Coordinates of C-alpha atoms in Angstrom, one line a residue:
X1 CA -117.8 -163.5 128.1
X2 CA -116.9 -167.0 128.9
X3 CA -113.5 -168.0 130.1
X4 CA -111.3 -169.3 127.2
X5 CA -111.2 -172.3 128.1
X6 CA -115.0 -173.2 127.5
X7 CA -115.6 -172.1 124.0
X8 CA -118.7 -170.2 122.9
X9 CA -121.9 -171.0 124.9
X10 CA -124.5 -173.9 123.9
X11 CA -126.7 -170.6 122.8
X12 CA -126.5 -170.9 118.7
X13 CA -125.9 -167.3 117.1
X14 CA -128.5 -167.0 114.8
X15 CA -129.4 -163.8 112.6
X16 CA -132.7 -162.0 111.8
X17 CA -133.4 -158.9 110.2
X18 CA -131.3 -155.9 108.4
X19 CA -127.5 -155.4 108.4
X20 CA -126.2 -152.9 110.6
X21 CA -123.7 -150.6 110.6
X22 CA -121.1 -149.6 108.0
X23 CA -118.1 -152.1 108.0
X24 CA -118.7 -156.3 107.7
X25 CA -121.1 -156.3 105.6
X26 CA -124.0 -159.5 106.4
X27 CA -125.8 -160.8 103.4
X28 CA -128.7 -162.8 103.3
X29 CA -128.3 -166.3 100.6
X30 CA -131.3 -165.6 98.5
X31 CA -129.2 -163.8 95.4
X32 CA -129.3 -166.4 92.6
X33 CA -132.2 -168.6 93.6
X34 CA -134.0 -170.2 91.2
X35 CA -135.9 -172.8 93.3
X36 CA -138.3 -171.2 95.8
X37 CA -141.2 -172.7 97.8
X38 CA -144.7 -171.3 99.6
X39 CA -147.2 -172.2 101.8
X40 CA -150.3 -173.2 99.6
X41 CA -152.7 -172.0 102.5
X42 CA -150.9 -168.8 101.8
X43 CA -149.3 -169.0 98.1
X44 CA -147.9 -165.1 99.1
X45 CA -146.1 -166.5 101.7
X46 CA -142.2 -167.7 100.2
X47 CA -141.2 -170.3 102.9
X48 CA -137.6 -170.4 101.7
X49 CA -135.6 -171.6 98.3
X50 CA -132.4 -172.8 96.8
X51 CA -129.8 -172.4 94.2
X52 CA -129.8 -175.0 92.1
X53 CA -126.7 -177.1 91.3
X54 CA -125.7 -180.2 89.6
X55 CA -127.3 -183.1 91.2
X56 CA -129.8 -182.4 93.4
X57 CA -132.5 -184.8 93.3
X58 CA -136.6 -184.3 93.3
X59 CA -135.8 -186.6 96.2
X60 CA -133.0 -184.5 97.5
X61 CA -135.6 -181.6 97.2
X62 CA -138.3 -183.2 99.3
X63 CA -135.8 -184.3 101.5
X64 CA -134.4 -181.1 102.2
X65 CA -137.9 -179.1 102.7
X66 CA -138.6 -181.7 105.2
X67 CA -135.4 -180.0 107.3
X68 CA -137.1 -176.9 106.8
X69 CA -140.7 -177.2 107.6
X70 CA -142.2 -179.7 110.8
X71 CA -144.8 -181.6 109.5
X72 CA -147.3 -183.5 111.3
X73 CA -148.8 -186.1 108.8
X74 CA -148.3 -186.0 105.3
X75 CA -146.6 -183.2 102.7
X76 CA -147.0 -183.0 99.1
X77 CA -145.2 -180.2 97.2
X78 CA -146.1 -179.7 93.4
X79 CA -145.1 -177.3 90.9
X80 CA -146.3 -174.7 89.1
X81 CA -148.6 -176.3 87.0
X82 CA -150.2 -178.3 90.0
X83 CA -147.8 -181.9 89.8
X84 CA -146.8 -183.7 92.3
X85 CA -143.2 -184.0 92.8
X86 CA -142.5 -187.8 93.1
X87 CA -139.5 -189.4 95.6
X88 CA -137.3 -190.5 92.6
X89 CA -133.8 -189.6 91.1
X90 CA -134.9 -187.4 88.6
X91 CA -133.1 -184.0 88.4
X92 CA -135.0 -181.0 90.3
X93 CA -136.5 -178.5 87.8
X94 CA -136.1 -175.0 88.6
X95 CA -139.1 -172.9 89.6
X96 CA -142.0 -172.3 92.0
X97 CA -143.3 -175.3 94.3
X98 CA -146.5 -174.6 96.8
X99 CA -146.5 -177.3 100.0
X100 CA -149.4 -178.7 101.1
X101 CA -149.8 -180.3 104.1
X102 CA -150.4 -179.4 108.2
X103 CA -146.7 -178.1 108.8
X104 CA -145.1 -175.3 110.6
X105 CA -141.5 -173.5 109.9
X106 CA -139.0 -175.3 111.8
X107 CA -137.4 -172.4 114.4
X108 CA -134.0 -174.9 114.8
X109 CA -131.3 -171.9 114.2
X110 CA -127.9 -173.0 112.5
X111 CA -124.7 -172.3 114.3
X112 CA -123.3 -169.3 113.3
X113 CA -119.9 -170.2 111.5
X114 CA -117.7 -167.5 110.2
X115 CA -114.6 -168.7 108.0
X116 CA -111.2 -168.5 110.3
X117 CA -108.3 -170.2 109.8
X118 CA -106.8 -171.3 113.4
X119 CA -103.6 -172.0 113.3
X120 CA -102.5 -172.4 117.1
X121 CA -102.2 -175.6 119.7
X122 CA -100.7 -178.8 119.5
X123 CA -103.8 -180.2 119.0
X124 CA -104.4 -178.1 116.5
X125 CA -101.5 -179.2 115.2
X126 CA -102.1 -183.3 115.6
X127 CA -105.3 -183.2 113.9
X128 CA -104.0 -181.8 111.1
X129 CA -101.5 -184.4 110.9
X130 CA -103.7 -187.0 111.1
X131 CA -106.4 -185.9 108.8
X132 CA -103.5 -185.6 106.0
X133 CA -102.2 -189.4 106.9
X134 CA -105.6 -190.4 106.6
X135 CA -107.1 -188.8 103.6
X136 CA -103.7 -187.7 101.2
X137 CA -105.7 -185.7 99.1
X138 CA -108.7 -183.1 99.1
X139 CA -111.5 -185.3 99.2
X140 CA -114.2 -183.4 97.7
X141 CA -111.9 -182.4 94.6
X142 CA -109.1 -184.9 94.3
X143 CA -106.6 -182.7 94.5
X144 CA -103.3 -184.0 96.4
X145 CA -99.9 -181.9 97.5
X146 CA -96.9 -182.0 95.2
X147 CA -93.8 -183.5 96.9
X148 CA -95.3 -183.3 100.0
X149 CA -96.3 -179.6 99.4
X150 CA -99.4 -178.9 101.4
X151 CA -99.8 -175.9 100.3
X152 CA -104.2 -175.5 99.3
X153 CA -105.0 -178.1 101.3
X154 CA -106.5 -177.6 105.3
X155 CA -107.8 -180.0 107.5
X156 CA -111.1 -179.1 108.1
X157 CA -113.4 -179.4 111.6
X158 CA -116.9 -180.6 110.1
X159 CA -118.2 -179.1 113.8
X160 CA -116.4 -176.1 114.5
X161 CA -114.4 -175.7 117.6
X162 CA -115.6 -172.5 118.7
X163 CA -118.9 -174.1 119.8
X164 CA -116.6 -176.6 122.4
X165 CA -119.6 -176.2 124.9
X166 CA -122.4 -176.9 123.0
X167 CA -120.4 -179.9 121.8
X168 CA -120.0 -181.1 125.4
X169 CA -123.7 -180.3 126.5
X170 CA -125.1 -181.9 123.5
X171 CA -122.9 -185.0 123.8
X172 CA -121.5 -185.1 120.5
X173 CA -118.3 -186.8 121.2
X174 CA -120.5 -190.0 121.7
X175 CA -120.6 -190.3 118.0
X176 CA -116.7 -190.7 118.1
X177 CA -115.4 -193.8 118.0
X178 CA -111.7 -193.6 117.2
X179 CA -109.6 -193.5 120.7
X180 CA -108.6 -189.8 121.2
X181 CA -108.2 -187.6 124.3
X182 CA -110.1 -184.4 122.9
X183 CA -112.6 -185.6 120.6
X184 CA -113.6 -182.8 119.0
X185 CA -110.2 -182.9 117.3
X186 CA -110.5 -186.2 116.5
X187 CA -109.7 -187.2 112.8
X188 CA -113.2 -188.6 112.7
X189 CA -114.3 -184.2 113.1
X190 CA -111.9 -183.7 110.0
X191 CA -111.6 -183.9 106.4
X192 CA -109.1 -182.6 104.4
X193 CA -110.2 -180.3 101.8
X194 CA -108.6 -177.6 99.2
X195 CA -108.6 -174.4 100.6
X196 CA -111.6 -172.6 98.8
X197 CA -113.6 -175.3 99.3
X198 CA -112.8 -175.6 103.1
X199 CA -113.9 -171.9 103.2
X200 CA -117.2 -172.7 101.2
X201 CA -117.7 -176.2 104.1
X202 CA -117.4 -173.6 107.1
X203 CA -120.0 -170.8 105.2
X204 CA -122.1 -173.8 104.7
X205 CA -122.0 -173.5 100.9
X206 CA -121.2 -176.7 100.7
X207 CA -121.9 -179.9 102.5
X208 CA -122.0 -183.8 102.5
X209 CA -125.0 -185.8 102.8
X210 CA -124.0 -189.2 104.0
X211 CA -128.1 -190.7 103.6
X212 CA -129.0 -193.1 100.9
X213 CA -132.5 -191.5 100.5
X214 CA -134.1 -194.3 97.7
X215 CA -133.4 -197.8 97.7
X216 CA -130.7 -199.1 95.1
X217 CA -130.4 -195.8 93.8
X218 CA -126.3 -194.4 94.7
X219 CA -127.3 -191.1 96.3
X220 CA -124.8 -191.7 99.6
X221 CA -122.4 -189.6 100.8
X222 CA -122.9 -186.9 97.5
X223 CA -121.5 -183.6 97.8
X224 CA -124.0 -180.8 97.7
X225 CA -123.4 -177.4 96.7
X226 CA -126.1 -174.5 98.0
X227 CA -124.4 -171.8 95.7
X228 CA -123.2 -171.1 92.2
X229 CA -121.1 -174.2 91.4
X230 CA -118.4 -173.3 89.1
X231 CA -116.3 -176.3 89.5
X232 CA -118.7 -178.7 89.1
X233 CA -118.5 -180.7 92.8
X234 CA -122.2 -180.9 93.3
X235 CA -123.1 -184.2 92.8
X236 CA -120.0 -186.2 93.0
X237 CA -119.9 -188.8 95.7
X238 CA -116.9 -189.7 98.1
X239 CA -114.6 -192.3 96.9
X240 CA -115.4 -195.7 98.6
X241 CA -111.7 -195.8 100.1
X242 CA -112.3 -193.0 101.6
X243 CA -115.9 -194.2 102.8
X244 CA -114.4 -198.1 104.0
X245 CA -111.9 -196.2 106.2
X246 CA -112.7 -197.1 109.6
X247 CA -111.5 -193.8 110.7
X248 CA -114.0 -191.6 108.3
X249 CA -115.7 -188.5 109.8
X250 CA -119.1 -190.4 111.0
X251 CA -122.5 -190.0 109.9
X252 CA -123.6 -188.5 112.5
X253 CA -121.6 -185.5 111.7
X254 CA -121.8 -185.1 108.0
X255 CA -125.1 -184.9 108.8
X256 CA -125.0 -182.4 111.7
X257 CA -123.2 -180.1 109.0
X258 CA -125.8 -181.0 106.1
X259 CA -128.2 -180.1 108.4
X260 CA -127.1 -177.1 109.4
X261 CA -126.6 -176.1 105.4
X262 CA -129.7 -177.2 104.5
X263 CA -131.1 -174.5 107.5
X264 CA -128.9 -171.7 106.1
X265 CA -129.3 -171.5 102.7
X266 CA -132.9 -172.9 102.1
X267 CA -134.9 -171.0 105.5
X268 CA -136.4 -167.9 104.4
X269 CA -133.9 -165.5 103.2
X270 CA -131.2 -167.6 105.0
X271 CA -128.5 -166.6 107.2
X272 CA -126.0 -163.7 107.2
X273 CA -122.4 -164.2 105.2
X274 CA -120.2 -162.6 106.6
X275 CA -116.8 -160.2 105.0
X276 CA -113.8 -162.5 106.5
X277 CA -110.9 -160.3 103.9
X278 CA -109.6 -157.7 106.4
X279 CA -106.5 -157.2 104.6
X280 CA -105.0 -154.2 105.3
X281 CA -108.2 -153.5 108.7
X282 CA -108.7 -153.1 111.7
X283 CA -110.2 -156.7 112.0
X284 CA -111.5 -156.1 116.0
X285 CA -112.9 -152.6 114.6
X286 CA -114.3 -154.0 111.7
X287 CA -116.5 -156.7 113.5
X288 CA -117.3 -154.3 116.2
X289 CA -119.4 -152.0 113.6
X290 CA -120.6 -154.6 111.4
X291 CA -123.8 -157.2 112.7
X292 CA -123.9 -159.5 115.4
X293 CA -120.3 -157.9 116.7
X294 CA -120.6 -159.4 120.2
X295 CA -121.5 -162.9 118.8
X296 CA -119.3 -162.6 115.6
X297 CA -116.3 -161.5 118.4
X298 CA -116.9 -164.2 120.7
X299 CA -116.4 -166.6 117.5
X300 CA -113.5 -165.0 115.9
X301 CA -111.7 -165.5 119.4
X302 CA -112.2 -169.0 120.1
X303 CA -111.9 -169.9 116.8
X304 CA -108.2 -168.2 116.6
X305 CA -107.1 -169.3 120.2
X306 CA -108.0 -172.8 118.5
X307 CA -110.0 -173.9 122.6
X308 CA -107.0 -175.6 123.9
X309 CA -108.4 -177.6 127.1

């Protein structure tokens, strides 16, 4: 293992095959899809699928399968009963859709993310503080503190700190553009969101997508939700205050995290969840029988130590 100081390696911890062992529990995301896609050169073959929630798009749809699957030249998916499914704003239909087109499954693996609330560091600290100055409220749900109550409401890193080295080596702190001396904890890396929902952004259940996809249609910066959406945020759209603010997460890393949601949820059988309530465990015990210990270790640690430079 790396030195603390680095963070987790530029290697992205990606999952395959059955859980192992007896205690954390890894789960793949295909319980509760009722959108799923094939190859039609092999109509046996599923390439992947979705839950769907309120809001997503036969546009979102096409735009999302294009994450998924490389294409070289053009794609057209149609449903069951052979129709094309057009780029417009109409609402996705559930069911079966074949692709056809020259296109191979993108390998890209998502960062492995694990919910872990770090709670150490003065910069942990300062980007907490100014993620609260600058949003005041959740800003996927609306919800704000009472008398300066905080209490449900984190700030949230849209790219996690554990990976501090692959965000070096990849250069992401180019996309930062408000003056700060450790730009990963820059307020442009945050939002501030109610607590369940910050959970659900780190497991990738839900995500931002900061692309207008059709012309003159409003479909910018709408909140997608890859799992059963009980409290309706699917399809809402940031507030344009929030989106004017000069000091707003950047595209460039909404989109990282949509990416990396679309990739988990939608790819195959998608990626592991893993158990995160340990009340009353052995945490270190409990990882080290359950999948992907070493990687799921290496994460928890960073995560907790919060990578203080």
């Amino acid at each position: 293992m790396e030195s603390v100081s680095s963070g987790l390696s530029s290697r992205p911890l990606s999952y395959s095959g059955e859980s192992e062992g007896s205690g954390v529990v890894a789960k793949d995301r295909t319980k509760g899809r009722n959108i799923h896609f094939y190859d039609t050169r092999n109509p046996m073959v599923m390439l992947g699928g979705l839950v769907l929630s309120k809001g997503i798009t036969n546009e979102n749809f096409i735009h999302m399968v294009r994450i998924v699957l490389r294409f070289n030249g053009t794609i057209e998916i149609r449903d069951e009963a052979g129709t094309t499914v057009e780029r417009n704003s109409e609402r996705l239909k559930a069911g079966k859709y074949y692709v056809h087109g020259d296109f191979t499954m993108n390998d890209e693996a998502p960062l492995l993310r694990c919910y872990s609330m770090s709670t150490t560091g003065t910069h942990k600290r300062s980007f907490k503080q100014v993620v609260r100055e600058r949003d005041g409220k959740c800003v996927i749900s609306g919800r704000r503190p009472f008398a300066n109550d905080w209490t449900g409401l984190q700030a949230a890193h849209i790219f996690p700190l554990a990976y501090r080295e692959y965000w070096i080596s990849h250069n992401y702190c180019r996309w930062v553009t408000v003056p700060s001396t450790d730009k990963i904890n820059s307020v442009q890396n945050g939002l501030l969101l109610r607590a369940d929902i910050h959970h659900l952004f780190d497991s990738y259940y839900i995500s931002i997508n900061p692309d207008l996809l059709i012309p003159n249609v409003k479909d910018k910066y709408k909140v997608v939700c890859f799992r059963g959406d009980v409290d309706d945020l699917g399809g809402k759209f940031l507030e344009r205050e929030f989106i004017e603010n000069p000091a707003r997460p950047v595209d460039d890393l909404l989109r990282w995290h949509f990416r990396q949601a679309v990739l988990a949820n939608m790819k195959g059988a998608g990626e592991p969840i893993f158990e995160d309530d340990f009340e009353g465990e052995d945490i270190m015990g409990a990882i080290q029988q359950g999948p992907r210990a070493a990687e799921r270790m290496e994460f928890e640690l960073f995560s907790r130590l919060a990578i203080l430079p």
